[in-house]
Tab-separated table of C-alpha atoms and ligand atoms in Angstrom:
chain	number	residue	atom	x	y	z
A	1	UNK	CA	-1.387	-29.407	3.969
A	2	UNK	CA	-5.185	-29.978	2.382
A	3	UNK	CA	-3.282	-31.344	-1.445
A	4	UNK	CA	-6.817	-31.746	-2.430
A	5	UNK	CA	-7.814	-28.282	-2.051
A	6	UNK	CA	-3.633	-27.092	-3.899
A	7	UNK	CA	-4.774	-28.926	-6.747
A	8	UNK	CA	-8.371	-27.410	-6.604
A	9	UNK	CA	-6.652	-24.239	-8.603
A	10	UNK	CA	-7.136	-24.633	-12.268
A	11	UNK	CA	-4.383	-21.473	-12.947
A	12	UNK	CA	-7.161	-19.575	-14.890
A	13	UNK	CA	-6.168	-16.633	-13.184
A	14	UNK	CA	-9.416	-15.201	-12.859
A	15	UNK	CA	-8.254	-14.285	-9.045
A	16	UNK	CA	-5.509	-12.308	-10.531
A	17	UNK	CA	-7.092	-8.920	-11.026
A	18	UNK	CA	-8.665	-8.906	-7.803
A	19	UNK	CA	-5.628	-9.479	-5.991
A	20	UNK	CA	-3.865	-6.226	-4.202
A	21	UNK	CA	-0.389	-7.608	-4.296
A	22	UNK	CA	-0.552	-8.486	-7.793
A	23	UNK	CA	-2.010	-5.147	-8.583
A	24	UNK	CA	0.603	-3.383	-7.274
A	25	UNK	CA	3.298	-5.655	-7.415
A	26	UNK	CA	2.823	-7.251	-11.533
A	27	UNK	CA	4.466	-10.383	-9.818
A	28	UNK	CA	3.242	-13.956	-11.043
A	29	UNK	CA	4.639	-15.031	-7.599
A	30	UNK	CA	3.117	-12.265	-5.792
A	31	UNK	CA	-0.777	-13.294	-6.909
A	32	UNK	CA	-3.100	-16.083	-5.624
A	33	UNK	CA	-1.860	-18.436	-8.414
A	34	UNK	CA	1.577	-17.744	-8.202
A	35	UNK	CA	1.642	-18.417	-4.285
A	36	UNK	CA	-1.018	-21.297	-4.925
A	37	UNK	CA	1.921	-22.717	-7.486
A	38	UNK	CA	4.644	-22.580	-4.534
A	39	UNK	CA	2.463	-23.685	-1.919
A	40	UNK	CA	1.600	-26.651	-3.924
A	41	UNK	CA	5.435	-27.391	-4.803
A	42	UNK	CA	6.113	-27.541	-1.572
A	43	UNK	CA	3.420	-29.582	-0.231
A	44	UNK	CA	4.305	-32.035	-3.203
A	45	UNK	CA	8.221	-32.179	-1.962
A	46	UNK	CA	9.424	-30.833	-5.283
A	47	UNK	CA	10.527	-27.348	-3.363
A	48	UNK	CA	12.295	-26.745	-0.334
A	49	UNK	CA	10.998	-23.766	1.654
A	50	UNK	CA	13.364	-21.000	1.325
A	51	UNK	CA	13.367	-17.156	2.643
A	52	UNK	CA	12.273	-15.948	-1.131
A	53	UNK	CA	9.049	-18.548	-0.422
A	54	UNK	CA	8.451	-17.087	2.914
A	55	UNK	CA	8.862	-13.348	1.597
A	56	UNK	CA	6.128	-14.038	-1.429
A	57	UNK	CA	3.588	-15.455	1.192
A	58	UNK	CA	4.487	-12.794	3.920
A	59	UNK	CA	4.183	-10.266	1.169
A	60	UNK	CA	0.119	-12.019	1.150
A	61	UNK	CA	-2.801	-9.477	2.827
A	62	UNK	CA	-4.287	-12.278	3.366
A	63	UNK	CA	-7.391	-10.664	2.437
A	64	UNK	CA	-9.065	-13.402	0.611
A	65	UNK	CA	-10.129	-11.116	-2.614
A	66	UNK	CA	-8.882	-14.194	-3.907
A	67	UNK	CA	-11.321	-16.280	-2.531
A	68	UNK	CA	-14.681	-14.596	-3.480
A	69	UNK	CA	-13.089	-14.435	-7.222
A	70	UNK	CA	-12.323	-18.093	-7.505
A	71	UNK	CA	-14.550	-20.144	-9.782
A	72	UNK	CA	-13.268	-23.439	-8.407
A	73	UNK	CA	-14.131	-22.489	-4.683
A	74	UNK	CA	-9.977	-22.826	-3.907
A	75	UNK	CA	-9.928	-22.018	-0.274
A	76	UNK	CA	-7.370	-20.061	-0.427
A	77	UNK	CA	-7.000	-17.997	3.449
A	78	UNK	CA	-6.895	-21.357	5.204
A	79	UNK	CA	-4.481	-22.606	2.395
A	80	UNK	CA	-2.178	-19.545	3.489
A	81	UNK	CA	-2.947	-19.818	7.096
A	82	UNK	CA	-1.656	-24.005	6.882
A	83	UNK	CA	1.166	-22.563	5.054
A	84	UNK	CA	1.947	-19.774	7.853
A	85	UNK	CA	1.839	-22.043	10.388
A	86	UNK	CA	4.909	-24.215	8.946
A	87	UNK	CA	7.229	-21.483	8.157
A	88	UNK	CA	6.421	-20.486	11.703
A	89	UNK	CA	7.601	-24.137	13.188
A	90	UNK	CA	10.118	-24.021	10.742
A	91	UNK	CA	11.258	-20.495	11.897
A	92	UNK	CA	10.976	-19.080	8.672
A	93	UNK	CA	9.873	-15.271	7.639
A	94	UNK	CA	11.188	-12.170	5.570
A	95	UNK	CA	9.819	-10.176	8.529
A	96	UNK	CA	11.628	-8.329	11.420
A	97	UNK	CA	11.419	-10.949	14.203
A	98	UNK	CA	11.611	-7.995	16.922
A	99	UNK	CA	8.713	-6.273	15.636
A	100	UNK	CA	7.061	-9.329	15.103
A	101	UNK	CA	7.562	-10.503	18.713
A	102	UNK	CA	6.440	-7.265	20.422
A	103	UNK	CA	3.347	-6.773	18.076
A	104	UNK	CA	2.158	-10.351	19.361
A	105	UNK	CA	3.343	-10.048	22.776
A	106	UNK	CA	0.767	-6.448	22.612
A	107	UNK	CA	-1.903	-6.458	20.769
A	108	UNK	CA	-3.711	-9.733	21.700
A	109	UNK	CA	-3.576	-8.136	25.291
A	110	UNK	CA	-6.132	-5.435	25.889
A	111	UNK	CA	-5.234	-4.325	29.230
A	112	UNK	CA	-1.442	-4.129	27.636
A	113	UNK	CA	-2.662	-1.916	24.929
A	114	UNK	CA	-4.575	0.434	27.715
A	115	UNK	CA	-1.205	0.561	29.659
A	116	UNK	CA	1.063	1.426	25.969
A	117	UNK	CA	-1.594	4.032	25.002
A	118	UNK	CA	-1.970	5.897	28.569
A	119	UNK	CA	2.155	5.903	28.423
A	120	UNK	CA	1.618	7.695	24.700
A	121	UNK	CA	-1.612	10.007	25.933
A	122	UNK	CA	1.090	11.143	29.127
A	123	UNK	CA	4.108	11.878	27.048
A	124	UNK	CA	5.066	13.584	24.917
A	125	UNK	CA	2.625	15.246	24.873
A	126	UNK	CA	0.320	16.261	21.627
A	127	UNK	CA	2.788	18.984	20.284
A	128	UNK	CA	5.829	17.340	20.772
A	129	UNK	CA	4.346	14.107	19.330
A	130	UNK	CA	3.528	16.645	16.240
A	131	UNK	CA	6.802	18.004	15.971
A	132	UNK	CA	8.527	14.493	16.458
A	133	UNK	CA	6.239	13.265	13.522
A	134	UNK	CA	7.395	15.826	10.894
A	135	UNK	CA	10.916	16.337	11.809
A	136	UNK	CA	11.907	13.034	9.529
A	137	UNK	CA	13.588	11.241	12.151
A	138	UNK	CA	10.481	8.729	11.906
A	139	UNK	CA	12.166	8.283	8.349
A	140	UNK	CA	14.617	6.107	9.837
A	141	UNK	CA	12.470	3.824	11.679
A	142	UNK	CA	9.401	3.377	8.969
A	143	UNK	CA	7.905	0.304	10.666
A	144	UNK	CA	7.830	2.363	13.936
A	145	UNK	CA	6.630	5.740	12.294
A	146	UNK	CA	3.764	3.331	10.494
A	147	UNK	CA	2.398	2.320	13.978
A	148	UNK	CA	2.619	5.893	15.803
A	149	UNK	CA	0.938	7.310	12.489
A	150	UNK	CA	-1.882	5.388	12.465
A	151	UNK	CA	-2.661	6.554	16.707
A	152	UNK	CA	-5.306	10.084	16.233
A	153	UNK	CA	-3.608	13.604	17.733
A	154	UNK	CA	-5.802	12.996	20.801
A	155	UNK	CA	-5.957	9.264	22.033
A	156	UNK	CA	-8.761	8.635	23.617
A	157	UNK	CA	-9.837	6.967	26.179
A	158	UNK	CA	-11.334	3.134	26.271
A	159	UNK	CA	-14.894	2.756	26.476
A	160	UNK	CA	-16.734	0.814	28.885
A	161	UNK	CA	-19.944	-1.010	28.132
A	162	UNK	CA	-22.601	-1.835	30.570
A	163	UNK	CA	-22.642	-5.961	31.204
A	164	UNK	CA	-26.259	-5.979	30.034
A	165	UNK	CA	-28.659	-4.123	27.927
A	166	UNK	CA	-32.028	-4.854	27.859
A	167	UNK	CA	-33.917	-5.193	24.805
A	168	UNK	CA	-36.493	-2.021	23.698
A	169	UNK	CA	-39.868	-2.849	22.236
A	170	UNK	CA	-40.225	-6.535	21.332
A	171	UNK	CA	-38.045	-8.380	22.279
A	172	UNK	CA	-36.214	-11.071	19.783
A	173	UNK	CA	-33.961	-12.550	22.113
A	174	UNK	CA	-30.179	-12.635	23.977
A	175	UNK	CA	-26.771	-11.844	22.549
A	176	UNK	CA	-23.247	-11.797	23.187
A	177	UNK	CA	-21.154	-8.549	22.070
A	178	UNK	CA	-17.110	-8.761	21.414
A	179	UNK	CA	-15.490	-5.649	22.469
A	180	UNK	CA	-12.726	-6.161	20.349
A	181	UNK	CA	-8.932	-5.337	21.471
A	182	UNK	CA	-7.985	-2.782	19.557
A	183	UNK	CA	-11.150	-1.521	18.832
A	184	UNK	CA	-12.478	-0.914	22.370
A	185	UNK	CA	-9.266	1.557	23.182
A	186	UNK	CA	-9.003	3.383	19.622
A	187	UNK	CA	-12.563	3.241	18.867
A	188	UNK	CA	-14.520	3.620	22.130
A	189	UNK	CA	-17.690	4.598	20.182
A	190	UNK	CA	-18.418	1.616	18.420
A	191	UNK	CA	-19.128	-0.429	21.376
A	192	UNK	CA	-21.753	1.688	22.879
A	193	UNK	CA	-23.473	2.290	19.576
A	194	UNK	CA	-23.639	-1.537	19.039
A	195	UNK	CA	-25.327	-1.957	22.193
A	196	UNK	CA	-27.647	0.782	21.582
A	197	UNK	CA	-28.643	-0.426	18.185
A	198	UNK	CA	-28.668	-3.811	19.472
A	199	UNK	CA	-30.906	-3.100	21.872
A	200	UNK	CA	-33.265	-1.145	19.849
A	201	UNK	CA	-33.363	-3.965	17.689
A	202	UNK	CA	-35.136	-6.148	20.489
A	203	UNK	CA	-32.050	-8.298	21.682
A	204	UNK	CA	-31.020	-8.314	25.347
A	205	UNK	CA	-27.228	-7.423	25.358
A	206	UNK	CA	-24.481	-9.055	27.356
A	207	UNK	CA	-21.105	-7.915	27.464
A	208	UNK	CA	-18.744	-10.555	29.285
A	209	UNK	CA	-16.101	-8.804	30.721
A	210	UNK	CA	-13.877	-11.513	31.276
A	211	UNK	CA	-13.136	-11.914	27.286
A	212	UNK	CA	-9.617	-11.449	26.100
A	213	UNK	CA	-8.858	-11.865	22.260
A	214	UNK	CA	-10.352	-14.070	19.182
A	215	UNK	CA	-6.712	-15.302	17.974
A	216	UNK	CA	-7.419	-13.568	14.511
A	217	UNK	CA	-3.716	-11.941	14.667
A	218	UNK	CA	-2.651	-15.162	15.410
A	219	UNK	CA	-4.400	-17.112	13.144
A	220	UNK	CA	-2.857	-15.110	10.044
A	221	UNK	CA	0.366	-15.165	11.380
A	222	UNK	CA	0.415	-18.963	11.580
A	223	UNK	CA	0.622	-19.119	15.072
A	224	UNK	CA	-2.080	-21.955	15.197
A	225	UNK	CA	-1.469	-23.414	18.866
A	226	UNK	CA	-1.351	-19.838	19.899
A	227	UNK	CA	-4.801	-18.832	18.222
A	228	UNK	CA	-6.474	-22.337	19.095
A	229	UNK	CA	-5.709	-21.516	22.962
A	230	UNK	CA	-7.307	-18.128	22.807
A	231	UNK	CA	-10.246	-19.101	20.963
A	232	UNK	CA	-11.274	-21.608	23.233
A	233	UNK	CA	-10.862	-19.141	26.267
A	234	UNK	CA	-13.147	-16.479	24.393
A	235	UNK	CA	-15.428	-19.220	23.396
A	236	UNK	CA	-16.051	-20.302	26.821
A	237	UNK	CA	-16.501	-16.484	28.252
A	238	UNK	CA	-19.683	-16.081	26.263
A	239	UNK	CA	-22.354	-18.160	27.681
A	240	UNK	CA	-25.178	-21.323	26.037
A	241	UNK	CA	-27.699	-18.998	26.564
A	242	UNK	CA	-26.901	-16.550	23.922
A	243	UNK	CA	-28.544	-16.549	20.544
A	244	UNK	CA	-25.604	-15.446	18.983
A	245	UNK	CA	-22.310	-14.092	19.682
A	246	UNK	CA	-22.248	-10.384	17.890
A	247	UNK	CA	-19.287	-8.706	16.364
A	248	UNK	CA	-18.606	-5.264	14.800
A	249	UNK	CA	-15.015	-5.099	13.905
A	250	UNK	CA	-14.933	-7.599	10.665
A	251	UNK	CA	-11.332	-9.561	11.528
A	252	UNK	CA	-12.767	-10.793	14.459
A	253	UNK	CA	-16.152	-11.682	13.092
A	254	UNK	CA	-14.132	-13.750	10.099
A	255	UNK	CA	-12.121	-15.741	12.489
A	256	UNK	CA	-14.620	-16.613	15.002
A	257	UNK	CA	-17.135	-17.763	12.272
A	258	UNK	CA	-14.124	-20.068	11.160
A	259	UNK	CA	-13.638	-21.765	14.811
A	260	UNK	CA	-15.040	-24.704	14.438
A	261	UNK	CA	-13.130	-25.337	10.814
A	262	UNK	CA	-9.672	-25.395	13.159
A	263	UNK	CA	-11.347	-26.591	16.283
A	264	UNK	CA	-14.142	-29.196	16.088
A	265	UNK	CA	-15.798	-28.970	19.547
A	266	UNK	CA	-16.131	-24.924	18.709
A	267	UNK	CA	-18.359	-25.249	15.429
A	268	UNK	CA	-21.448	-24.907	17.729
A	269	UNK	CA	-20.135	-21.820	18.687
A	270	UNK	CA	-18.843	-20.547	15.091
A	271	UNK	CA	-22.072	-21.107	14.114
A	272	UNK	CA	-23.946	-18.625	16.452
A	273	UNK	CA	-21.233	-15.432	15.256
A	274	UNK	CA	-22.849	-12.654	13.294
A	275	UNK	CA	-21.742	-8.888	12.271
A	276	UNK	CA	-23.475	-6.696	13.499
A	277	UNK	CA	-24.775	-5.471	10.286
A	278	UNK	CA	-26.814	-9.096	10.383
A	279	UNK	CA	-28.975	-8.533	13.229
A	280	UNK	CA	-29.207	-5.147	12.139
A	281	UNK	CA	-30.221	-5.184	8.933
A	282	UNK	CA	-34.290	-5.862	9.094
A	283	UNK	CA	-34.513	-4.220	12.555
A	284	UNK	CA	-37.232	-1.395	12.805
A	285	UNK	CA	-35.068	1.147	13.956
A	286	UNK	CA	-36.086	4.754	14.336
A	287	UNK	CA	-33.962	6.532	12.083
A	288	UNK	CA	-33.902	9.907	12.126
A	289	UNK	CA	-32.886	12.253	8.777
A	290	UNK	CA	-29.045	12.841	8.083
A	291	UNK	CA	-28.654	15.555	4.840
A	292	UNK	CA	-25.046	14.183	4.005
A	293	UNK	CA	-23.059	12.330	1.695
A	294	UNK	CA	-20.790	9.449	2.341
A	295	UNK	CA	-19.531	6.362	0.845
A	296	UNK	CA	-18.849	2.579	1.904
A	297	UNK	CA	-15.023	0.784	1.601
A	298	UNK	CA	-15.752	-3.253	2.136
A	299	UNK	CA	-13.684	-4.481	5.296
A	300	UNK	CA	-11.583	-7.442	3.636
A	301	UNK	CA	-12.626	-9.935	6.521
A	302	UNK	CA	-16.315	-8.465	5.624
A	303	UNK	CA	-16.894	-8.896	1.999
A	304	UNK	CA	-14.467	-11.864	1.294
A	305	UNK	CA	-14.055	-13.457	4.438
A	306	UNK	CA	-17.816	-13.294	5.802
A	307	UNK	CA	-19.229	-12.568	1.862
A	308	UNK	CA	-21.367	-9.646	3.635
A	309	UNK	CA	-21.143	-7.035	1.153
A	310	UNK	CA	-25.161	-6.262	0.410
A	311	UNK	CA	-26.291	-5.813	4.476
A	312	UNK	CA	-24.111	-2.775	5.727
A	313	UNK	CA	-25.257	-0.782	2.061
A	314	UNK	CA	-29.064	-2.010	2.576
A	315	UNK	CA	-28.419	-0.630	6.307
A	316	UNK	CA	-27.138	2.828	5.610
A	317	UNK	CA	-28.920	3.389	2.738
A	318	UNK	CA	-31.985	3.674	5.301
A	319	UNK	CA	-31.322	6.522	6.536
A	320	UNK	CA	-33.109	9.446	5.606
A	321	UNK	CA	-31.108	12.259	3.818
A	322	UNK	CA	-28.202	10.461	3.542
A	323	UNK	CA	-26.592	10.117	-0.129
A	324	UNK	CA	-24.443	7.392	-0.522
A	325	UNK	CA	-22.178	7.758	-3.321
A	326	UNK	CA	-20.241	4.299	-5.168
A	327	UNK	CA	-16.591	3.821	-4.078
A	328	UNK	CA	-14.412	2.867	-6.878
A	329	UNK	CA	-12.368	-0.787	-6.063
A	330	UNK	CA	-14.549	-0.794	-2.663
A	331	UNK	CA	-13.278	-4.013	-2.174
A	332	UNK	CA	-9.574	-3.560	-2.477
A	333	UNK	CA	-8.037	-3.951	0.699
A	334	UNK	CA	-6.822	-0.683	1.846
A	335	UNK	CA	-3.405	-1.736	3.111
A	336	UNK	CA	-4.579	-2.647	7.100
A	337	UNK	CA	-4.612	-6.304	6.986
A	338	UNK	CA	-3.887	-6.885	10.514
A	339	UNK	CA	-0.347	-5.787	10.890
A	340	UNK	CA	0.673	-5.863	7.917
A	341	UNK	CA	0.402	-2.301	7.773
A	342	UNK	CA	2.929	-2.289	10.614
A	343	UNK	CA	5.164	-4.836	9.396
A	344	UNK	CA	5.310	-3.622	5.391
A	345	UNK	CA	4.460	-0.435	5.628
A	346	UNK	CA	6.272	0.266	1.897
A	347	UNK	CA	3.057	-1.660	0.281
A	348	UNK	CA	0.624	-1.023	2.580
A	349	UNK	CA	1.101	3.006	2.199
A	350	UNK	CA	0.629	2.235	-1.638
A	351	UNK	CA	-2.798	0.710	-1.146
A	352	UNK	CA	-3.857	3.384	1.108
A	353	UNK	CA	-2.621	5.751	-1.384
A	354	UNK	CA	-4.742	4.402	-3.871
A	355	UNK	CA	-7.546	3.934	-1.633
A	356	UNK	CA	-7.570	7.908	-0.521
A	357	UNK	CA	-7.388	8.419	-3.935
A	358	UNK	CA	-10.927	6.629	-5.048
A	359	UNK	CA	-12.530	8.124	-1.577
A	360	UNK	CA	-11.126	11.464	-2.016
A	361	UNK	CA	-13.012	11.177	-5.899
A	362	UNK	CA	-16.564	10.608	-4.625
A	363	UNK	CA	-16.445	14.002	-2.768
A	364	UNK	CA	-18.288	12.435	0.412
A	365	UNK	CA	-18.160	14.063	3.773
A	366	UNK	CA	-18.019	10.402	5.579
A	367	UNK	CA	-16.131	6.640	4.676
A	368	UNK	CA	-17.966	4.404	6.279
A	369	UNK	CA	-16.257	0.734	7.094
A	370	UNK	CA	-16.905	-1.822	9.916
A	371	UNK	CA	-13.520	-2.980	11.401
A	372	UNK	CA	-11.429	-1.285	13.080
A	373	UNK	CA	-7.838	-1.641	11.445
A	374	UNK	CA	-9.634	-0.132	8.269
A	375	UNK	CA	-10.779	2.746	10.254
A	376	UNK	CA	-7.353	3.034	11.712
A	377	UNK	CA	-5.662	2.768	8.363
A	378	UNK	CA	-8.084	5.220	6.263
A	379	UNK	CA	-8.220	8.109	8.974
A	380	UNK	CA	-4.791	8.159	9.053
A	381	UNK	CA	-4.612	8.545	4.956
A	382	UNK	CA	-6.993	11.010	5.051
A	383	UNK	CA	-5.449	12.933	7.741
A	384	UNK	CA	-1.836	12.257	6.005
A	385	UNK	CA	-3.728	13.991	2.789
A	386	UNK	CA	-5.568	16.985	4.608
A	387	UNK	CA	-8.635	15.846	3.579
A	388	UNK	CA	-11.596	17.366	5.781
A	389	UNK	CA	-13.911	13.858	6.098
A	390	UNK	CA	-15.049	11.889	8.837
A	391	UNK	CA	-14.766	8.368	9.184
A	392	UNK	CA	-17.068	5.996	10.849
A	393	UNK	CA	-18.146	2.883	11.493
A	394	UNK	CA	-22.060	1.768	10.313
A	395	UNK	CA	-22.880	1.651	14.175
A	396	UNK	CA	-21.899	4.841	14.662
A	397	UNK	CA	-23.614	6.773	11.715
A	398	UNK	CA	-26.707	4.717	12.212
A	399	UNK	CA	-26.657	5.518	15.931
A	400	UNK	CA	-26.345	9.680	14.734
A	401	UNK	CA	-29.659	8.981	12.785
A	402	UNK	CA	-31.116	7.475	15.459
A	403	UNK	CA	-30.497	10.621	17.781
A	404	UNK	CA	-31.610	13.021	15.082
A	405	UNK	CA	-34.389	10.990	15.224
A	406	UNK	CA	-34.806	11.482	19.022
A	407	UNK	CA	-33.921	15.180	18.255
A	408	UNK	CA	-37.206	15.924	15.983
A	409	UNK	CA	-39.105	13.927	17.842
B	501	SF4	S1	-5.294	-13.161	-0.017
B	501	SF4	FE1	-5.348	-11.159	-1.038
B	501	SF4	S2	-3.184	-10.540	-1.250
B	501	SF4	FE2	-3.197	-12.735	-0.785
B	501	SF4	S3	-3.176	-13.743	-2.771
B	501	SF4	FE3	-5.348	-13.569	-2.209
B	501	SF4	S4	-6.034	-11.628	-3.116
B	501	SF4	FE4	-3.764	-11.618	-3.130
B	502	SF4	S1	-7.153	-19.696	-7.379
B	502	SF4	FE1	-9.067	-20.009	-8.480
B	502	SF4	S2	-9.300	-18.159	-9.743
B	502	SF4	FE2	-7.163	-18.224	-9.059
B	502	SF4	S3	-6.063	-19.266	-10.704
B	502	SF4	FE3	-6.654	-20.864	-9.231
B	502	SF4	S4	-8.633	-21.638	-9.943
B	502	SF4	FE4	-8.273	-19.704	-11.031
């Protein structure tokens, strides 16, 4: 464990207020400083790790609000993600091991997720699927209702991007785009809008198609060795030739930017990652007019763990027509995390709660966010809550600009 950066905290508890658990929670050991306090104890040898330590830092988002707040720069998601990783050796969690298992043993795995999702698209079937989902048997297997709830009535199907893109109009040079494993099966229209935008941006657009998954998962979960294996395979499927490896689902942006911090020889390659929203931002795209309202919730890995918060506003609020109204707590994590959603689905359905609350206030017709657990996560409170409003990515409603655009043109 970095001591050093344990006894960085000065317990001013400036972080406290910003922190989700804490917020919900009113637990000393359940905020930054509180787990800080532990984490420290035990790195010090004056406390033995126990299951109540492992539940406070399971009970962690590990969304790095925290981090942004902290006046003495405490660094506090690779802190947590140290700490992880020993419980994991030592075999310690508060967490259903099952679950826990399976979720890793699926989700890192795209072509495992395609098979899962074309067994749920088969059978049962939309109505029965419906029916299944009120009748309150899900009641008795939360953890399992959390993960079917958060799948749309009508799965569809993956998307699949061309290998390369050329650039439009002048051209500014060659990137690399991540596809993302969740997001390429449950939100096939990112992808293509990425490349589109890309591409009208001036960048020549490559799309490996032998990458597999960024470790994030694995990296908050502690699994280290796991996540240090799989970033070294992605790192190597995206080419010296690139000008920079792109990203537009914020968890895996965060984690490959952090790369070389757990692996030396990949800092060259942490170094070239960039959201989207980056390359995007003074591009002279043709924007078309949009006469709507929506509103912008901060990805967690977006705000706190890449500090982007000013380029996906300064993007959408280019487009014509469009009103963007001010989401209350924008930055409060809305209960994704990862899996944590999956895995404490108790807590995470209170953040959503609140978060449906503060988007259902600003009366906008579209929630814009850029990764895709949050778009997951929201859609499915909205849904949940009847509520008739879209939600989107900034690819996507930038790329509907774009074809108005082509439309009056
Ligand atoms: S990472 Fe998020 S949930 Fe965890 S202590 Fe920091 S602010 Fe709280
Ligand atoms: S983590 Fe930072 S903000 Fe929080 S109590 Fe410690 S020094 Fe203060």
């Amino acid at each position: 464990m970095d001591l050093d950066a344990l006894r960085a905290c000065v317990h001013c508890g400036i972080c406290l207020p910003q922190c989700p658990t804490y917020r919900v929670l009113g637990e000393e050991m359940d905020s930054p400083r509180g787990r800080l306090y532990l984490m420290r104890a035990v790195a010090e040898g004056r406390l033995t790790p126990s299951a109540t330590f492992a539940r406070h830092m399971d009970l962690c988002l590990a969304c790095r609000a925290c981090e942004t707040a902290c006046p003495a720069g405490v660094p506090f998601g690779s802190l947590l993600e140290q700490t992880r990783g020993q419980l994991t050796r030592q075999g310690l969690t508060s967490r259903p091991r099952l679950l826990e298992r399976l979720l890793y043993l699926l989700l890192p795995h795209p072509g495992r997720i395609g098979v899962a999702l074309a067994a749920v698209r088969g059978w049962p079937g939309r109505g029965l699927r419906r029916r299944f989902r009120n009748s309150g048997v899900w009641r008795l297997v939360p953890r399992l209702a959390a993960m079917e709830a958060l799948l749309p009535d009508d799965i569809p199907q993956a998307a699949s991007l061309p290998r390369f893109t050329p650039a439009r109009g002048a051209r500014r040079g060659r990137v690399g785009l991540l596809t993302g494993c969740v997001q390429r099966h449950l939100c096939p229209g990112v992808g293509p809008d990425s490349v589109r935008l890309l591409s009208l941006a001036g960048w020549d657009v490559v799309v490996p198609g032998e990458q597999g998954c960024c470790g994030a998962l694995e990296l908050h979960g502690g699994r280290l060795e796991a996540f240090r294996r799989r970033a070294r395979t992605l790192a190597a499927a995206f080419g010296d030739d690139l000008d920079h490896i792109v990203t537009d689902a914020a968890g895996c942006g965060s984690a490959m930017k952090e790369y070389g911090h757990w692996i030396v020889e990949l800092s060259g390659v942490a170094q070239r990652v960039r959201d989207v929203s980056q390359l995007l931002v003074d591009a002279d795209l043709p924007l078309g007019r949009l006469d709507t309202t929506a509103t912008y919730h901060d990805p967690c890995h977006l705000v706190h763990g890449q500090r982007l918060r000013g380029e996906p506003r300064a993007l959408l609020a280019r487009i014509p027509g469009l009103r963007l109204e001010p989401l209350a707590e924008s930055d409060l994590c809305c209960g994704s995390a990862g899996i944590y959603n999956l895995l404490e689905p108790v807590l995470a359905d209170r953040l959503l709660d609140r978060k449906v609350d503060r988007i259902a206030a600003t009366r906008a017709r579209i929630v814009v966010t850029g990764n895709a657990g949050c778009l997951l996560q929201i859609a499915r409170g909205c849904r949940a809550r009847g509520l008739d409003i879209e939600v989107l990515h900034p690819v996507q409603l930038l790329a509907r600009s774009v074809a108005a655009g082509d439309r009056s043109r």
